[in-house]
mmCIF file of N, CA and C in Angstrom:
data_model
loop_
_atom_site.group_PDB
_atom_site.id
_atom_site.type_symbol
_atom_site.label_atom_id
_atom_site.label_comp_id
_atom_site.label_asym_id
_atom_site.label_seq_id
_atom_site.Cartn_x
_atom_site.Cartn_y
_atom_site.Cartn_z
ATOM 1 N N MET A 1 92.639 93.274 101.446
ATOM 2 C CA MET A 1 91.372 92.580 101.466
ATOM 3 C C MET A 1 90.562 92.964 102.713
ATOM 4 N N LEU A 2 91.262 93.202 103.830
ATOM 5 C CA LEU A 2 90.563 93.588 105.058
ATOM 6 C C LEU A 2 89.865 94.928 104.905
ATOM 7 N N ALA A 3 90.491 95.848 104.205
ATOM 8 C CA ALA A 3 89.878 97.163 103.999
ATOM 9 C C ALA A 3 88.610 97.034 103.156
ATOM 10 N N ALA A 4 88.630 96.186 102.147
ATOM 11 C CA ALA A 4 87.447 95.968 101.314
ATOM 12 C C ALA A 4 86.332 95.293 102.114
ATOM 13 N N ALA A 5 86.704 94.372 102.995
ATOM 14 C CA ALA A 5 85.708 93.723 103.849
ATOM 15 C C ALA A 5 85.098 94.726 104.827
ATOM 16 N N ALA A 6 85.919 95.642 105.342
ATOM 17 C CA ALA A 6 85.418 96.675 106.245
ATOM 18 C C ALA A 6 84.396 97.564 105.534
ATOM 19 N N TRP A 7 84.665 97.872 104.273
ATOM 20 C CA TRP A 7 83.727 98.673 103.474
ATOM 21 C C TRP A 7 82.365 97.985 103.447
ATOM 22 N N ILE A 8 82.359 96.695 103.134
ATOM 23 C CA ILE A 8 81.097 95.967 103.032
ATOM 24 C C ILE A 8 80.406 95.891 104.385
ATOM 25 N N ALA A 9 81.170 95.692 105.444
ATOM 26 C CA ALA A 9 80.580 95.641 106.782
ATOM 27 C C ALA A 9 79.959 96.985 107.173
ATOM 28 N N ALA A 10 80.582 98.070 106.760
ATOM 29 C CA ALA A 10 80.091 99.407 107.100
ATOM 30 C C ALA A 10 78.998 99.903 106.158
ATOM 31 N N GLU A 11 78.826 99.234 105.029
ATOM 32 C CA GLU A 11 77.909 99.741 104.008
ATOM 33 C C GLU A 11 76.493 100.020 104.509
ATOM 34 N N PRO A 12 75.860 99.154 105.282
ATOM 35 C CA PRO A 12 74.494 99.486 105.726
ATOM 36 C C PRO A 12 74.435 100.799 106.513
ATOM 37 N N ALA A 13 75.389 101.031 107.386
ATOM 38 C CA ALA A 13 75.406 102.280 108.161
ATOM 39 C C ALA A 13 75.678 103.479 107.261
ATOM 40 N N VAL A 14 76.613 103.328 106.333
ATOM 41 C CA VAL A 14 76.919 104.414 105.398
ATOM 42 C C VAL A 14 75.690 104.711 104.551
ATOM 43 N N ARG A 15 75.049 103.679 104.042
ATOM 44 C CA ARG A 15 73.871 103.851 103.185
ATOM 45 C C ARG A 15 72.773 104.607 103.926
ATOM 46 N N ARG A 16 72.520 104.224 105.177
ATOM 47 C CA ARG A 16 71.495 104.917 105.970
ATOM 48 C C ARG A 16 71.895 106.368 106.232
ATOM 49 N N ALA A 17 73.156 106.602 106.552
ATOM 50 C CA ALA A 17 73.614 107.950 106.913
ATOM 51 C C ALA A 17 73.518 108.933 105.754
ATOM 52 N N VAL A 18 73.739 108.456 104.540
ATOM 53 C CA VAL A 18 73.804 109.372 103.394
ATOM 54 C C VAL A 18 72.615 109.235 102.440
ATOM 55 N N GLY A 19 71.687 108.353 102.734
ATOM 56 C CA GLY A 19 70.555 108.159 101.833
ATOM 57 C C GLY A 19 70.941 107.405 100.576
ATOM 58 N N GLY A 20 71.866 106.467 100.729
ATOM 59 C CA GLY A 20 72.317 105.670 99.590
ATOM 60 C C GLY A 20 71.212 104.786 99.051
ATOM 61 N N THR A 21 71.396 104.356 97.818
ATOM 62 C CA THR A 21 70.312 103.672 97.126
ATOM 63 C C THR A 21 70.669 102.289 96.596
ATOM 64 N N HIS A 22 71.920 101.894 96.699
ATOM 65 C CA HIS A 22 72.309 100.621 96.085
ATOM 66 C C HIS A 22 73.143 99.788 97.058
ATOM 67 N N ARG A 23 73.409 98.567 96.659
ATOM 68 C CA ARG A 23 74.267 97.664 97.432
ATOM 69 C C ARG A 23 75.476 97.346 96.566
ATOM 70 N N GLU A 24 76.651 97.536 97.131
ATOM 71 C CA GLU A 24 77.902 97.383 96.378
ATOM 72 C C GLU A 24 78.042 96.001 95.750
ATOM 73 N N LEU A 25 77.787 94.963 96.524
ATOM 74 C CA LEU A 25 77.967 93.611 95.996
ATOM 75 C C LEU A 25 76.959 93.308 94.890
ATOM 76 N N ARG A 26 75.760 93.820 95.027
ATOM 77 C CA ARG A 26 74.748 93.631 93.981
ATOM 78 C C ARG A 26 75.109 94.453 92.740
ATOM 79 N N LEU A 27 75.705 95.620 92.940
ATOM 80 C CA LEU A 27 76.160 96.429 91.811
ATOM 81 C C LEU A 27 77.169 95.641 90.983
ATOM 82 N N ILE A 28 78.155 95.075 91.656
ATOM 83 C CA ILE A 28 79.206 94.329 90.962
ATOM 84 C C ILE A 28 78.642 93.080 90.293
ATOM 85 N N SER A 29 77.901 92.279 91.044
ATOM 86 C CA SER A 29 77.401 91.022 90.473
ATOM 87 C C SER A 29 76.411 91.280 89.342
ATOM 88 N N GLY A 30 75.617 92.335 89.448
ATOM 89 C CA GLY A 30 74.667 92.652 88.385
ATOM 90 C C GLY A 30 75.336 93.088 87.102
ATOM 91 N N LEU A 31 76.523 93.689 87.221
ATOM 92 C CA LEU A 31 77.269 94.075 86.025
ATOM 93 C C LEU A 31 77.947 92.867 85.378
ATOM 94 N N LEU A 32 78.387 91.932 86.208
ATOM 95 C CA LEU A 32 79.127 90.778 85.693
ATOM 96 C C LEU A 32 78.244 89.611 85.294
ATOM 97 N N ALA A 33 77.145 89.446 85.985
ATOM 98 C CA ALA A 33 76.248 88.318 85.711
ATOM 99 C C ALA A 33 74.803 88.785 85.822
ATOM 100 N N PRO A 34 74.343 89.639 84.894
ATOM 101 C CA PRO A 34 72.974 90.167 84.972
ATOM 102 C C PRO A 34 71.944 89.043 85.073
ATOM 103 N N GLY A 35 70.980 89.280 85.938
ATOM 104 C CA GLY A 35 69.903 88.307 86.087
ATOM 105 C C GLY A 35 70.178 87.245 87.127
ATOM 106 N N ARG A 36 71.411 87.105 87.514
ATOM 107 C CA ARG A 36 71.736 86.062 88.489
ATOM 108 C C ARG A 36 71.799 86.627 89.898
ATOM 109 N N GLY A 37 72.309 87.858 90.063
ATOM 110 C CA GLY A 37 72.349 88.516 91.356
ATOM 111 C C GLY A 37 73.109 87.765 92.420
ATOM 112 N N ARG A 38 74.199 87.161 92.048
ATOM 113 C CA ARG A 38 74.965 86.360 93.002
ATOM 114 C C ARG A 38 75.867 87.243 93.856
ATOM 115 N N ALA A 39 75.521 87.382 95.128
ATOM 116 C CA ALA A 39 76.318 88.195 96.045
ATOM 117 C C ALA A 39 77.713 87.609 96.228
ATOM 118 N N GLY A 40 77.840 86.288 96.128
ATOM 119 C CA GLY A 40 79.152 85.659 96.262
ATOM 120 C C GLY A 40 80.114 86.127 95.200
ATOM 121 N N LEU A 41 79.636 86.274 93.982
ATOM 122 C CA LEU A 41 80.467 86.790 92.896
ATOM 123 C C LEU A 41 80.865 88.230 93.191
ATOM 124 N N GLY A 42 79.906 89.041 93.600
ATOM 125 C CA GLY A 42 80.196 90.428 93.939
ATOM 126 C C GLY A 42 81.214 90.539 95.050
ATOM 127 N N LEU A 43 81.076 89.697 96.076
ATOM 128 C CA LEU A 43 82.016 89.725 97.195
ATOM 129 C C LEU A 43 83.414 89.319 96.753
ATOM 130 N N ALA A 44 83.515 88.266 95.974
ATOM 131 C CA ALA A 44 84.829 87.807 95.509
ATOM 132 C C ALA A 44 85.527 88.890 94.690
ATOM 133 N N VAL A 45 84.800 89.517 93.785
ATOM 134 C CA VAL A 45 85.395 90.555 92.945
ATOM 135 C C VAL A 45 85.758 91.776 93.780
ATOM 136 N N HIS A 46 84.882 92.165 94.699
ATOM 137 C CA HIS A 46 85.153 93.328 95.556
ATOM 138 C C HIS A 46 86.396 93.102 96.410
ATOM 139 N N LEU A 47 86.504 91.929 97.027
ATOM 140 C CA LEU A 47 87.665 91.635 97.868
ATOM 141 C C LEU A 47 88.950 91.556 97.041
ATOM 142 N N ALA A 48 88.874 90.937 95.867
ATOM 143 C CA ALA A 48 90.057 90.851 95.002
ATOM 144 C C ALA A 48 90.498 92.239 94.535
ATOM 145 N N ASN A 49 89.543 93.075 94.170
ATOM 146 C CA ASN A 49 89.863 94.437 93.749
ATOM 147 C C ASN A 49 90.499 95.219 94.900
ATOM 148 N N GLY A 50 89.941 95.073 96.089
ATOM 149 C CA GLY A 50 90.505 95.752 97.259
ATOM 150 C C GLY A 50 91.918 95.288 97.565
ATOM 151 N N ALA A 51 92.146 93.992 97.445
ATOM 152 C CA ALA A 51 93.487 93.450 97.678
ATOM 153 C C ALA A 51 94.467 93.969 96.629
ATOM 154 N N ALA A 52 94.048 94.007 95.377
ATOM 155 C CA ALA A 52 94.913 94.512 94.302
ATOM 156 C C ALA A 52 95.223 95.989 94.515
ATOM 157 N N PHE A 53 94.214 96.771 94.897
ATOM 158 C CA PHE A 53 94.431 98.198 95.159
ATOM 159 C C PHE A 53 95.406 98.369 96.324
ATOM 160 N N GLY A 54 95.186 97.628 97.397
ATOM 161 C CA GLY A 54 96.055 97.728 98.565
ATOM 162 C C GLY A 54 97.490 97.342 98.249
ATOM 163 N N LEU A 55 97.668 96.299 97.468
ATOM 164 C CA LEU A 55 99.013 95.874 97.074
ATOM 165 C C LEU A 55 99.685 96.947 96.217
ATOM 166 N N ALA A 56 98.957 97.478 95.244
ATOM 167 C CA ALA A 56 99.520 98.523 94.390
ATOM 168 C C ALA A 56 99.864 99.762 95.207
ATOM 169 N N PHE A 57 98.986 100.158 96.104
ATOM 170 C CA PHE A 57 99.218 101.318 96.972
ATOM 171 C C PHE A 57 100.498 101.119 97.777
ATOM 172 N N HIS A 58 100.631 99.950 98.377
ATOM 173 C CA HIS A 58 101.815 99.640 99.187
ATOM 174 C C HIS A 58 103.086 99.613 98.330
ATOM 175 N N ARG A 59 103.019 98.949 97.192
ATOM 176 C CA ARG A 59 104.202 98.840 96.315
ATOM 177 C C ARG A 59 104.643 100.184 95.767
ATOM 178 N N LEU A 60 103.708 101.102 95.633
ATOM 179 C CA LEU A 60 104.047 102.451 95.152
ATOM 180 C C LEU A 60 104.479 103.366 96.291
ATOM 181 N N GLY A 61 104.665 102.779 97.461
ATOM 182 C CA GLY A 61 105.163 103.539 98.608
ATOM 183 C C GLY A 61 104.089 104.187 99.451
ATOM 184 N N GLY A 62 102.847 103.837 99.202
ATOM 185 C CA GLY A 62 101.763 104.431 99.969
ATOM 186 C C GLY A 62 101.725 103.920 101.394
ATOM 187 N N HIS A 63 101.389 104.810 102.295
ATOM 188 C CA HIS A 63 101.238 104.456 103.706
ATOM 189 C C HIS A 63 100.483 105.568 104.414
ATOM 190 N N GLY A 64 99.893 105.246 105.533
ATOM 191 C CA GLY A 64 99.187 106.229 106.341
ATOM 192 C C GLY A 64 97.750 106.448 105.889
ATOM 193 N N ILE A 65 96.946 106.840 106.863
ATOM 194 C CA ILE A 65 95.514 107.005 106.616
ATOM 195 C C ILE A 65 95.238 108.127 105.610
ATOM 196 N N ARG A 66 95.865 109.266 105.777
ATOM 197 C CA ARG A 66 95.605 110.395 104.882
ATOM 198 C C ARG A 66 95.864 110.025 103.426
ATOM 199 N N ARG A 67 97.007 109.434 103.164
ATOM 200 C CA ARG A 67 97.351 109.063 101.784
ATOM 201 C C ARG A 67 96.441 107.976 101.239
ATOM 202 N N ALA A 68 96.084 107.026 102.088
ATOM 203 C CA ALA A 68 95.206 105.944 101.631
ATOM 204 C C ALA A 68 93.810 106.471 101.305
ATOM 205 N N VAL A 69 93.295 107.373 102.128
ATOM 206 C CA VAL A 69 91.982 107.958 101.854
ATOM 207 C C VAL A 69 92.031 108.766 100.558
ATOM 208 N N LEU A 70 93.080 109.555 100.383
ATOM 209 C CA LEU A 70 93.206 110.341 99.146
ATOM 210 C C LEU A 70 93.305 109.438 97.917
ATOM 211 N N ALA A 71 94.065 108.357 98.026
ATOM 212 C CA ALA A 71 94.202 107.425 96.898
ATOM 213 C C ALA A 71 92.867 106.752 96.588
ATOM 214 N N ALA A 72 92.149 106.346 97.617
ATOM 215 C CA ALA A 72 90.849 105.689 97.405
ATOM 216 C C ALA A 72 89.846 106.653 96.780
ATOM 217 N N GLN A 73 89.844 107.897 97.230
ATOM 218 C CA GLN A 73 88.916 108.878 96.662
ATOM 219 C C GLN A 73 89.304 109.239 95.227
ATOM 220 N N ALA A 74 90.604 109.268 94.947
ATOM 221 C CA ALA A 74 91.047 109.525 93.568
ATOM 222 C C ALA A 74 90.584 108.395 92.648
ATOM 223 N N GLU A 75 90.723 107.158 93.112
ATOM 224 C CA GLU A 75 90.254 106.014 92.321
ATOM 225 C C GLU A 75 88.754 106.117 92.076
ATOM 226 N N ASN A 76 88.007 106.495 93.095
ATOM 227 C CA ASN A 76 86.567 106.655 92.968
ATOM 228 C C ASN A 76 86.232 107.712 91.909
ATOM 229 N N ALA A 77 86.902 108.856 91.976
ATOM 230 C CA ALA A 77 86.629 109.937 91.018
ATOM 231 C C ALA A 77 87.000 109.539 89.591
ATOM 232 N N ILE A 78 88.117 108.844 89.447
ATOM 233 C CA ILE A 78 88.569 108.432 88.110
ATOM 234 C C ILE A 78 87.602 107.429 87.489
ATOM 235 N N LEU A 79 87.117 106.503 88.301
ATOM 236 C CA LEU A 79 86.239 105.454 87.777
ATOM 237 C C LEU A 79 84.763 105.840 87.744
ATOM 238 N N TRP A 80 84.394 106.949 88.406
ATOM 239 C CA TRP A 80 82.973 107.303 88.507
ATOM 240 C C TRP A 80 82.268 107.405 87.156
ATOM 241 N N PRO A 81 82.864 107.965 86.112
ATOM 242 C CA PRO A 81 82.150 108.021 84.826
ATOM 243 C C PRO A 81 81.688 106.651 84.328
ATOM 244 N N GLY A 82 82.316 105.583 84.804
ATOM 245 C CA GLY A 82 81.875 104.236 84.442
ATOM 246 C C GLY A 82 80.475 103.914 84.933
ATOM 247 N N MET A 83 79.970 104.694 85.883
ATOM 248 C CA MET A 83 78.596 104.483 86.354
ATOM 249 C C MET A 83 77.596 104.724 85.223
ATOM 250 N N ALA A 84 77.989 105.471 84.200
ATOM 251 C CA ALA A 84 77.102 105.657 83.045
ATOM 252 C C ALA A 84 76.828 104.314 82.369
ATOM 253 N N ILE A 85 77.821 103.438 82.382
ATOM 254 C CA ILE A 85 77.628 102.087 81.828
ATOM 255 C C ILE A 85 76.672 101.298 82.714
ATOM 256 N N ALA A 86 76.887 101.394 84.027
ATOM 257 C CA ALA A 86 75.983 100.703 84.953
ATOM 258 C C ALA A 86 74.543 101.179 84.754
ATOM 259 N N ASP A 87 74.376 102.468 84.536
ATOM 260 C CA ASP A 87 73.031 102.997 84.330
ATOM 261 C C ASP A 87 72.361 102.418 83.089
ATOM 262 N N ARG A 88 73.147 102.037 82.111
ATOM 263 C CA ARG A 88 72.583 101.485 80.868
ATOM 264 C C ARG A 88 72.337 99.980 80.948
ATOM 265 N N VAL A 89 73.166 99.247 81.718
ATOM 266 C CA VAL A 89 73.089 97.787 81.659
ATOM 267 C C VAL A 89 72.677 97.092 82.954
ATOM 268 N N HIS A 90 72.801 97.757 84.098
ATOM 269 C CA HIS A 90 72.513 97.054 85.358
ATOM 270 C C HIS A 90 71.016 96.774 85.483
ATOM 271 N N PRO A 91 70.663 95.526 85.799
ATOM 272 C CA PRO A 91 69.238 95.174 85.865
ATOM 273 C C PRO A 91 68.446 95.982 86.888
ATOM 274 N N ASP A 92 69.052 96.364 88.007
ATOM 275 C CA ASP A 92 68.309 97.118 89.023
ATOM 276 C C ASP A 92 68.050 98.559 88.590
ATOM 277 N N VAL A 93 68.930 99.127 87.800
ATOM 278 C CA VAL A 93 68.694 100.469 87.257
ATOM 279 C C VAL A 93 67.669 100.380 86.133
ATOM 280 N N ARG A 94 67.851 99.408 85.270
ATOM 281 C CA ARG A 94 66.929 99.256 84.129
ATOM 282 C C ARG A 94 65.492 98.976 84.579
ATOM 283 N N SER A 95 65.348 98.245 85.690
ATOM 284 C CA SER A 95 63.998 97.922 86.181
ATOM 285 C C SER A 95 63.360 99.071 86.954
ATOM 286 N N GLY A 96 64.173 100.067 87.310
ATOM 287 C CA GLY A 96 63.664 101.181 88.104
ATOM 288 C C GLY A 96 63.795 100.964 89.605
ATOM 289 N N ALA A 97 64.342 99.814 90.026
ATOM 290 C CA ALA A 97 64.540 99.557 91.452
ATOM 291 C C ALA A 97 65.571 100.508 92.051
ATOM 292 N N TRP A 98 66.541 100.899 91.256
ATOM 293 C CA TRP A 98 67.554 101.884 91.653
ATOM 294 C C TRP A 98 67.453 103.082 90.726
ATOM 295 N N PRO A 99 67.810 104.274 91.219
ATOM 296 C CA PRO A 99 67.868 105.433 90.332
ATOM 297 C C PRO A 99 69.109 105.352 89.441
ATOM 298 N N LYS A 100 69.213 106.247 88.492
ATOM 299 C CA LYS A 100 70.442 106.356 87.692
ATOM 300 C C LYS A 100 71.564 106.715 88.664
ATOM 301 N N LEU A 101 72.544 105.840 88.782
ATOM 302 C CA LEU A 101 73.596 105.990 89.786
ATOM 303 C C LEU A 101 74.555 107.139 89.499
ATOM 304 N N LEU A 102 74.830 107.389 88.247
ATOM 305 C CA LEU A 102 75.812 108.407 87.871
ATOM 306 C C LEU A 102 75.500 109.761 88.482
ATOM 307 N N THR A 103 74.234 110.106 88.575
ATOM 308 C CA THR A 103 73.851 111.438 89.041
ATOM 309 C C THR A 103 73.078 111.428 90.359
ATOM 310 N N ASP A 104 72.877 110.283 90.943
ATOM 311 C CA ASP A 104 72.126 110.186 92.190
ATOM 312 C C ASP A 104 72.992 110.607 93.374
ATOM 313 N N ARG A 105 72.542 111.626 94.097
ATOM 314 C CA ARG A 105 73.337 112.142 95.228
ATOM 315 C C ARG A 105 73.580 111.084 96.303
ATOM 316 N N GLY A 106 72.591 110.251 96.554
ATOM 317 C CA GLY A 106 72.760 109.194 97.541
ATOM 318 C C GLY A 106 73.810 108.183 97.120
ATOM 319 N N ALA A 107 73.802 107.807 95.846
ATOM 320 C CA ALA A 107 74.795 106.857 95.336
ATOM 321 C C ALA A 107 76.193 107.465 95.387
ATOM 322 N N ILE A 108 76.296 108.731 95.007
ATOM 323 C CA ILE A 108 77.589 109.412 95.041
ATOM 324 C C ILE A 108 78.121 109.461 96.471
ATOM 325 N N ALA A 109 77.270 109.895 97.404
ATOM 326 C CA ALA A 109 77.691 109.985 98.807
ATOM 327 C C ALA A 109 78.030 108.612 99.375
ATOM 328 N N GLN A 110 77.265 107.596 98.982
ATOM 329 C CA GLN A 110 77.526 106.242 99.470
ATOM 330 C C GLN A 110 78.886 105.741 99.001
ATOM 331 N N GLU A 111 79.218 105.984 97.745
ATOM 332 C CA GLU A 111 80.518 105.543 97.227
ATOM 333 C C GLU A 111 81.666 106.327 97.877
ATOM 334 N N ILE A 112 81.462 107.610 98.108
ATOM 335 C CA ILE A 112 82.484 108.392 98.815
ATOM 336 C C ILE A 112 82.677 107.817 100.218
ATOM 337 N N GLY A 113 81.563 107.504 100.891
ATOM 338 C CA GLY A 113 81.649 106.933 102.235
ATOM 339 C C GLY A 113 82.313 105.568 102.251
ATOM 340 N N GLY A 114 81.983 104.717 101.292
ATOM 341 C CA GLY A 114 82.617 103.399 101.216
ATOM 342 C C GLY A 114 84.110 103.509 100.969
ATOM 343 N N HIS A 115 84.497 104.398 100.065
ATOM 344 C CA HIS A 115 85.923 104.600 99.787
ATOM 345 C C HIS A 115 86.639 105.220 100.993
ATOM 346 N N LEU A 116 85.921 106.038 101.764
ATOM 347 C CA LEU A 116 86.509 106.612 102.983
ATOM 348 C C LEU A 116 86.823 105.505 103.992
ATOM 349 N N VAL A 117 85.863 104.627 104.220
ATOM 350 C CA VAL A 117 86.085 103.501 105.139
ATOM 351 C C VAL A 117 87.261 102.660 104.654
ATOM 352 N N PHE A 118 87.257 102.330 103.366
ATOM 353 C CA PHE A 118 88.339 101.537 102.783
ATOM 354 C C PHE A 118 89.690 102.217 103.021
ATOM 355 N N GLY A 119 89.781 103.504 102.728
ATOM 356 C CA GLY A 119 91.040 104.232 102.886
ATOM 357 C C GLY A 119 91.509 104.302 104.329
ATOM 358 N N VAL A 120 90.584 104.518 105.247
ATOM 359 C CA VAL A 120 90.964 104.586 106.665
ATOM 360 C C VAL A 120 91.539 103.250 107.128
ATOM 361 N N VAL A 121 90.874 102.162 106.786
ATOM 362 C CA VAL A 121 91.344 100.836 107.214
ATOM 363 C C VAL A 121 92.665 100.497 106.524
ATOM 364 N N LEU A 122 92.761 100.730 105.219
ATOM 365 C CA LEU A 122 94.008 100.453 104.508
ATOM 366 C C LEU A 122 95.150 101.272 105.096
ATOM 367 N N GLY A 123 94.915 102.552 105.322
ATOM 368 C CA GLY A 123 95.952 103.412 105.889
ATOM 369 C C GLY A 123 96.369 102.992 107.287
ATOM 370 N N ALA A 124 95.406 102.534 108.081
ATOM 371 C CA ALA A 124 95.732 102.051 109.431
ATOM 372 C C ALA A 124 96.582 100.792 109.364
ATOM 373 N N LEU A 125 96.335 99.955 108.367
ATOM 374 C CA LEU A 125 97.122 98.732 108.190
ATOM 375 C C LEU A 125 98.538 99.044 107.691
ATOM 376 N N LEU A 126 98.664 100.129 106.938
ATOM 377 C CA LEU A 126 99.957 100.533 106.368
ATOM 378 C C LEU A 126 100.366 101.865 106.993
ATOM 379 N N ARG A 127 100.595 101.837 108.282
ATOM 380 C CA ARG A 127 100.954 103.057 109.006
ATOM 381 C C ARG A 127 102.271 103.627 108.526
ATOM 382 N N ASP A 128 102.458 104.917 108.780
ATOM 383 C CA ASP A 128 103.710 105.591 108.442
ATOM 384 C C ASP A 128 104.897 104.844 109.020
ATOM 385 N N GLY A 129 105.891 104.668 108.195
ATOM 386 C CA GLY A 129 107.124 104.028 108.645
ATOM 387 C C GLY A 129 107.106 102.521 108.588
ATOM 388 N N ASP A 130 105.959 101.923 108.287
ATOM 389 C CA ASP A 130 105.891 100.460 108.209
ATOM 390 C C ASP A 130 106.325 99.962 106.838
#
């Protein structure tokens, strides 16, 4: 959960650095509760997902920053095609407030950066030999 929280804390800096176009918590909440835009829902789901990923990573023997970053980036790549669904249903994409996320370079770079932060923090928490 700490790694997922670190991602959200770092998101504004990552977004500025890479020209990102969306907000992670709004992405999640807009997919789950369109029209409501509840950041609390997005945060709860993001933290729960991060905790589940971290637990699975640990239980599968994962440890160390390198492995955690690779696992986080693999998850990002595997799930990325799902952005096509977000492009069809998310209110911010449909309204034109956000570009189509699936092919937007800023969105892609932002998600890579968020997953990098997540992996570094998770790996630091699960150091080699722990």
